[in-house]
mmCIF file of C-alpha atoms in Angstrom:
data_model
loop_
_atom_site.group_PDB
_atom_site.id
_atom_site.type_symbol
_atom_site.label_atom_id
_atom_site.label_comp_id
_atom_site.label_asym_id
_atom_site.label_seq_id
_atom_site.Cartn_x
_atom_site.Cartn_y
_atom_site.Cartn_z
ATOM 1 C CA MET A 87 78.642 109.954 -23.858
ATOM 2 C CA PHE A 88 76.367 106.920 -23.534
ATOM 3 C CA LEU A 89 78.289 104.969 -26.212
ATOM 4 C CA ARG A 90 81.573 105.810 -24.499
ATOM 5 C CA LYS A 91 80.263 104.329 -21.245
ATOM 6 C CA ILE A 92 79.220 101.124 -23.035
ATOM 7 C CA TYR A 93 82.616 100.926 -24.729
ATOM 8 C CA ASN A 94 84.421 101.303 -21.381
ATOM 9 C CA GLU A 95 82.279 98.568 -19.861
ATOM 10 C CA LEU A 96 83.077 96.231 -22.760
ATOM 11 C CA VAL A 97 86.802 96.904 -22.374
ATOM 12 C CA PHE A 98 86.544 96.135 -18.664
ATOM 13 C CA ILE A 99 84.633 92.881 -19.298
ATOM 14 C CA ARG A 100 87.192 91.825 -21.907
ATOM 15 C CA LYS A 101 90.051 92.349 -19.447
ATOM 16 C CA GLU A 102 88.222 90.364 -16.781
ATOM 17 C CA LEU A 103 87.616 87.477 -19.186
ATOM 18 C CA GLN A 104 91.279 87.413 -20.177
ATOM 19 C CA THR A 105 92.272 86.882 -16.557
ATOM 20 C CA LEU A 106 89.859 83.946 -16.291
ATOM 21 C CA ARG A 107 90.883 82.327 -19.578
ATOM 22 C CA PRO A 108 94.608 82.021 -20.119
ATOM 23 C CA GLU A 109 95.852 82.190 -23.693
ATOM 24 C CA PRO A 110 96.592 78.916 -25.500
ATOM 25 C CA ARG A 111 100.180 77.833 -25.164
ATOM 26 C CA PHE A 112 102.326 76.769 -28.071
ATOM 27 C CA LYS A 113 105.578 74.872 -27.559
ATOM 28 C CA LYS A 114 108.016 73.411 -30.010
ATOM 29 C CA TYR A 115 110.186 70.469 -28.994
ATOM 30 C CA ARG A 116 112.732 69.935 -31.749
ATOM 31 C CA GLU A 117 110.434 69.134 -34.690
ATOM 32 C CA VAL A 118 107.297 68.327 -32.660
ATOM 33 C CA GLN A 119 104.818 71.142 -32.067
ATOM 34 C CA VAL A 120 102.465 71.128 -29.079
ATOM 35 C CA PHE A 121 99.471 73.473 -28.894
ATOM 36 C CA GLU A 122 97.623 73.453 -25.555
ATOM 37 C CA LYS A 123 94.244 75.044 -24.830
ATOM 38 C CA ARG A 124 92.848 75.394 -21.324
ATOM 39 C CA TYR A 125 89.188 76.120 -20.690
ATOM 40 C CA VAL A 126 87.491 77.815 -17.776
ATOM 41 C CA ASN A 127 85.919 75.359 -15.317
ATOM 42 C CA GLN A 128 87.725 72.331 -16.802
ATOM 43 C CA GLU A 129 90.486 70.487 -14.985
ATOM 44 C CA ASP A 130 92.118 69.068 -18.089
ATOM 45 C CA SER A 131 93.306 70.834 -21.225
ATOM 46 C CA GLN A 132 93.076 69.900 -24.907
ATOM 47 C CA VAL A 133 96.353 69.353 -26.737
ATOM 48 C CA ILE A 134 97.162 69.169 -30.455
ATOM 49 C CA VAL A 135 100.496 67.558 -31.300
ATOM 50 C CA SER A 136 101.922 67.782 -34.817
ATOM 51 C CA PHE A 137 105.104 67.214 -36.739
ATOM 52 C CA GLU A 138 106.255 67.341 -40.328
ATOM 53 C CA LEU A 139 108.453 64.906 -42.217
ATOM 54 C CA PRO A 140 108.999 63.644 -45.773
ATOM 55 C CA GLY A 141 106.455 61.156 -47.148
ATOM 56 C CA ARG A 142 108.919 58.273 -47.324
ATOM 57 C CA ASP A 143 109.862 58.784 -43.688
ATOM 58 C CA TRP A 144 106.172 58.829 -42.738
ATOM 59 C CA CYS A 145 105.551 55.554 -44.581
ATOM 60 C CA GLU A 146 108.423 53.989 -42.670
ATOM 61 C CA LEU A 147 107.323 55.445 -39.335
ATOM 62 C CA SER A 148 103.652 54.525 -39.783
ATOM 63 C CA GLU A 149 104.612 50.868 -40.291
ATOM 64 C CA SER A 150 107.045 50.738 -37.368
ATOM 65 C CA PRO A 151 106.316 48.898 -34.091
ATOM 66 C CA ALA A 152 106.925 52.169 -32.195
ATOM 67 C CA TRP A 153 104.118 53.971 -34.076
ATOM 68 C CA LYS A 154 101.759 51.039 -33.642
ATOM 69 C CA GLU A 155 102.474 51.237 -29.908
ATOM 70 C CA VAL A 156 101.627 54.957 -29.905
ATOM 71 C CA GLU A 157 98.344 54.276 -31.727
ATOM 72 C CA SER A 158 97.521 51.451 -29.312
ATOM 73 C CA HIS A 159 98.200 53.681 -26.318
ATOM 74 C CA LEU A 160 96.018 56.472 -27.731
ATOM 75 C CA SER A 161 93.204 53.997 -28.393
ATOM 76 C CA GLN A 162 93.384 52.672 -24.829
ATOM 77 C CA GLN A 163 93.343 56.204 -23.400
ATOM 78 C CA LYS A 164 90.304 57.063 -25.489
ATOM 79 C CA LYS A 165 88.444 54.053 -24.056
ATOM 80 C CA VAL A 166 89.456 54.939 -20.492
ATOM 81 C CA ASN A 167 88.324 58.554 -20.918
ATOM 82 C CA ARG A 168 84.981 57.462 -22.371
ATOM 83 C CA ASP A 169 84.143 55.241 -19.398
#
């Protein structure tokens, strides 16, 4: 009986925590995957963005002005968020 009461309390606590912490969201835009995690008591979320492509295409993309612009933008944002 005592263990059953503890189990019921744990189930209740788990349900309460799930309402406070939404599940991570996963979205797929064409070939780009976005995984977003939100944390309790934080305004902003953490996002992982990934994509897959053949090695030759990556070599071409990584040397392109567009990719260098993306890297530059990410670097600037990192500095802004640090300050």
